[in-house]
XYZ file of N, CA and C in Angstrom:
219
model
N 35.237 8.340 -29.620
C 34.346 9.422 -29.987
C 34.125 9.495 -31.496
N 34.738 8.618 -32.265
C 34.522 8.573 -33.705
C 35.303 9.596 -34.494
N 36.298 10.227 -33.896
C 37.061 11.234 -34.638
C 38.452 10.747 -35.005
N 38.689 9.457 -34.930
C 39.996 8.900 -35.286
C 39.787 7.798 -36.313
N 40.493 7.890 -37.427
C 40.382 6.900 -38.494
C 41.781 6.496 -38.909
N 42.043 5.191 -38.892
C 43.340 4.674 -39.322
C 43.109 3.860 -40.589
N 43.872 4.179 -41.636
C 43.750 3.505 -42.924
C 45.018 2.699 -43.161
N 44.849 1.424 -43.490
C 45.995 0.566 -43.804
C 45.663 -0.219 -45.058
N 46.437 0.018 -46.096
C 46.224 -0.679 -47.359
C 46.901 -2.047 -47.323
N 46.396 -2.971 -48.105
C 46.965 -4.315 -48.183
C 48.452 -4.224 -48.502
N 49.254 -4.969 -47.778
C 50.682 -5.003 -48.012
C 51.464 -3.948 -47.244
N 50.780 -2.985 -46.638
C 51.472 -1.974 -45.846
C 51.707 -2.503 -44.441
N 52.897 -2.254 -43.868
C 53.202 -2.774 -42.537
C 52.416 -2.088 -41.424
N 51.982 -0.854 -41.648
C 51.254 -0.127 -40.608
C 50.264 0.828 -41.255
N 49.266 1.208 -40.474
C 48.275 2.151 -40.967
C 48.724 3.578 -40.720
N 48.007 4.505 -41.363
C 48.271 5.925 -41.132
C 46.964 6.557 -40.677
N 47.090 7.479 -39.754
C 45.906 8.131 -39.215
C 45.444 9.240 -40.147
N 44.142 9.274 -40.381
C 43.519 10.305 -41.198
C 42.696 11.176 -40.252
N 42.925 12.467 -40.301
C 42.205 13.370 -39.412
C 40.756 13.495 -39.844
N 39.853 13.381 -38.888
C 38.422 13.523 -39.141
C 37.893 14.539 -38.137
N 37.332 15.611 -38.632
C 36.841 16.683 -37.765
C 35.533 16.293 -37.085
N 35.348 16.686 -35.818
C 34.051 16.459 -35.152
C 32.937 17.123 -35.957
N 31.774 16.495 -36.014
C 30.672 17.024 -36.801
C 30.708 16.562 -38.244
N 31.793 15.923 -38.635
C 31.936 15.373 -39.980
C 31.017 14.158 -40.085
N 30.286 13.990 -41.192
C 29.404 12.836 -41.332
C 30.131 11.498 -41.157
N 31.378 11.408 -41.621
C 32.128 10.168 -41.446
C 32.387 9.911 -39.965
N 32.720 10.967 -39.218
C 32.944 10.829 -37.782
C 31.671 10.356 -37.089
N 30.537 10.893 -37.502
C 29.267 10.480 -36.901
C 28.967 9.014 -37.192
N 29.240 8.565 -38.418
C 29.018 7.160 -38.770
C 29.947 6.252 -37.982
N 31.206 6.669 -37.852
C 32.169 5.858 -37.104
C 31.764 5.758 -35.633
N 31.287 6.854 -35.052
C 30.848 6.844 -33.655
C 29.637 5.940 -33.476
N 28.694 5.990 -34.420
C 27.522 5.119 -34.353
C 27.932 3.648 -34.446
N 28.844 3.342 -35.362
C 29.314 1.965 -35.515
C 29.998 1.483 -34.236
N 30.866 2.325 -33.673
C 31.565 1.948 -32.440
C 30.575 1.712 -31.307
N 29.555 2.557 -31.202
C 28.539 2.373 -30.174
C 27.758 1.084 -30.373
N 27.486 0.732 -31.629
C 26.778 -0.518 -31.914
C 27.636 -1.723 -31.556
N 28.927 -1.656 -31.854
C 29.834 -2.757 -31.508
C 29.866 -2.952 -29.994
N 29.829 -1.834 -29.259
C 29.851 -1.908 -27.796
C 28.487 -2.271 -27.223
N 27.445 -2.340 -28.069
C 26.106 -2.680 -27.616
C 25.364 -1.515 -26.991
N 25.808 -0.295 -27.233
C 25.190 0.886 -26.633
C 24.040 1.440 -27.461
N 24.072 1.248 -28.773
C 23.026 1.756 -29.662
C 22.756 0.722 -30.746
N 21.610 0.858 -31.402
C 21.357 0.007 -32.567
C 21.679 0.819 -33.812
N 22.108 0.117 -34.841
C 22.504 0.808 -36.070
C 21.273 1.247 -36.852
N 21.427 2.334 -37.589
C 20.330 2.881 -38.382
C 20.074 2.030 -39.618
N 21.140 1.476 -40.201
C 21.046 0.671 -41.412
C 21.500 -0.745 -41.104
N 20.727 -1.723 -41.554
C 21.047 -3.113 -41.268
C 21.984 -3.747 -42.282
N 22.263 -5.007 -42.068
C 23.197 -5.753 -42.901
C 22.769 -5.876 -44.354
N 21.487 -6.071 -44.601
C 21.015 -6.211 -45.991
C 21.246 -4.928 -46.779
N 20.945 -3.805 -46.150
C 21.160 -2.523 -46.823
C 22.653 -2.291 -47.059
N 23.451 -2.632 -46.081
C 24.901 -2.460 -46.221
C 25.444 -3.340 -47.344
N 24.951 -4.558 -47.450
C 25.390 -5.463 -48.513
C 25.016 -4.905 -49.890
N 23.835 -4.306 -49.992
C 23.418 -3.692 -51.258
C 24.337 -2.530 -51.624
N 24.742 -1.744 -50.636
C 25.660 -0.633 -50.882
C 27.001 -1.158 -51.378
N 27.493 -2.234 -50.774
C 28.765 -2.827 -51.197
C 28.663 -3.297 -52.651
N 27.549 -3.902 -53.017
C 27.363 -4.366 -54.397
C 27.409 -3.195 -55.372
N 26.780 -2.083 -55.016
C 26.800 -0.900 -55.879
C 28.221 -0.360 -55.996
N 28.927 -0.271 -54.870
C 30.291 0.254 -54.891
C 31.221 -0.639 -55.713
N 31.090 -1.955 -55.570
C 31.927 -2.871 -56.356
C 31.644 -2.723 -57.846
N 30.370 -2.565 -58.212
C 30.024 -2.366 -59.623
C 30.581 -1.042 -60.126
N 30.531 0.002 -59.294
C 31.069 1.303 -59.694
C 32.577 1.232 -59.920
N 33.279 0.523 -59.048
C 34.730 0.366 -59.197
C 35.043 -0.413 -60.467
N 34.328 -1.514 -60.689
C 34.550 -2.319 -61.890
C 34.239 -1.507 -63.148
N 33.194 -0.695 -63.101
C 32.837 0.144 -64.237
C 33.913 1.183 -64.520
N 34.446 1.785 -63.458
C 35.503 2.788 -63.634
C 36.754 2.158 -64.244
N 37.058 0.946 -63.833
C 38.250 0.259 -64.354
C 38.078 -0.163 -65.814
N 36.876 -0.612 -66.145
C 36.649 -1.143 -67.498
C 36.182 -0.084 -68.484
N 35.607 1.009 -67.960
C 35.077 2.025 -68.848
C 33.723 1.674 -69.436
N 33.088 0.635 -68.904
C 31.760 0.217 -69.375
C 30.825 0.073 -68.185
N 29.524 0.078 -68.480
C 28.529 -0.140 -67.437
C 28.630 -1.563 -66.922
N 28.479 -1.732 -65.618
C 28.542 -3.068 -65.006
C 27.244 -3.336 -64.265
N 26.802 -4.578 -64.262
C 25.582 -4.913 -63.516
C 25.871 -4.878 -62.009
N 24.864 -4.554 -61.235
C 24.973 -4.555 -59.782
C 24.497 -5.905 -59.266
N 25.312 -6.484 -58.385
C 24.909 -7.744 -57.777
C 25.579 -8.868 -58.348
């Protein structure tokens, strides 16, 4: 139902469950993703858009670490 999220960081032996309330946007995204994996629905955003988001997030992380603006992509 998209209301269960398990987070496991690299090097940790097991994940920990993070509570996600029904109606939460993250829960809705997780439910949509699970439905797409099962072939029940099509995703709203495709792979190209998702890849662009990852590029922005990686640049934001690098910028936060370095304290300078970083190029996207």
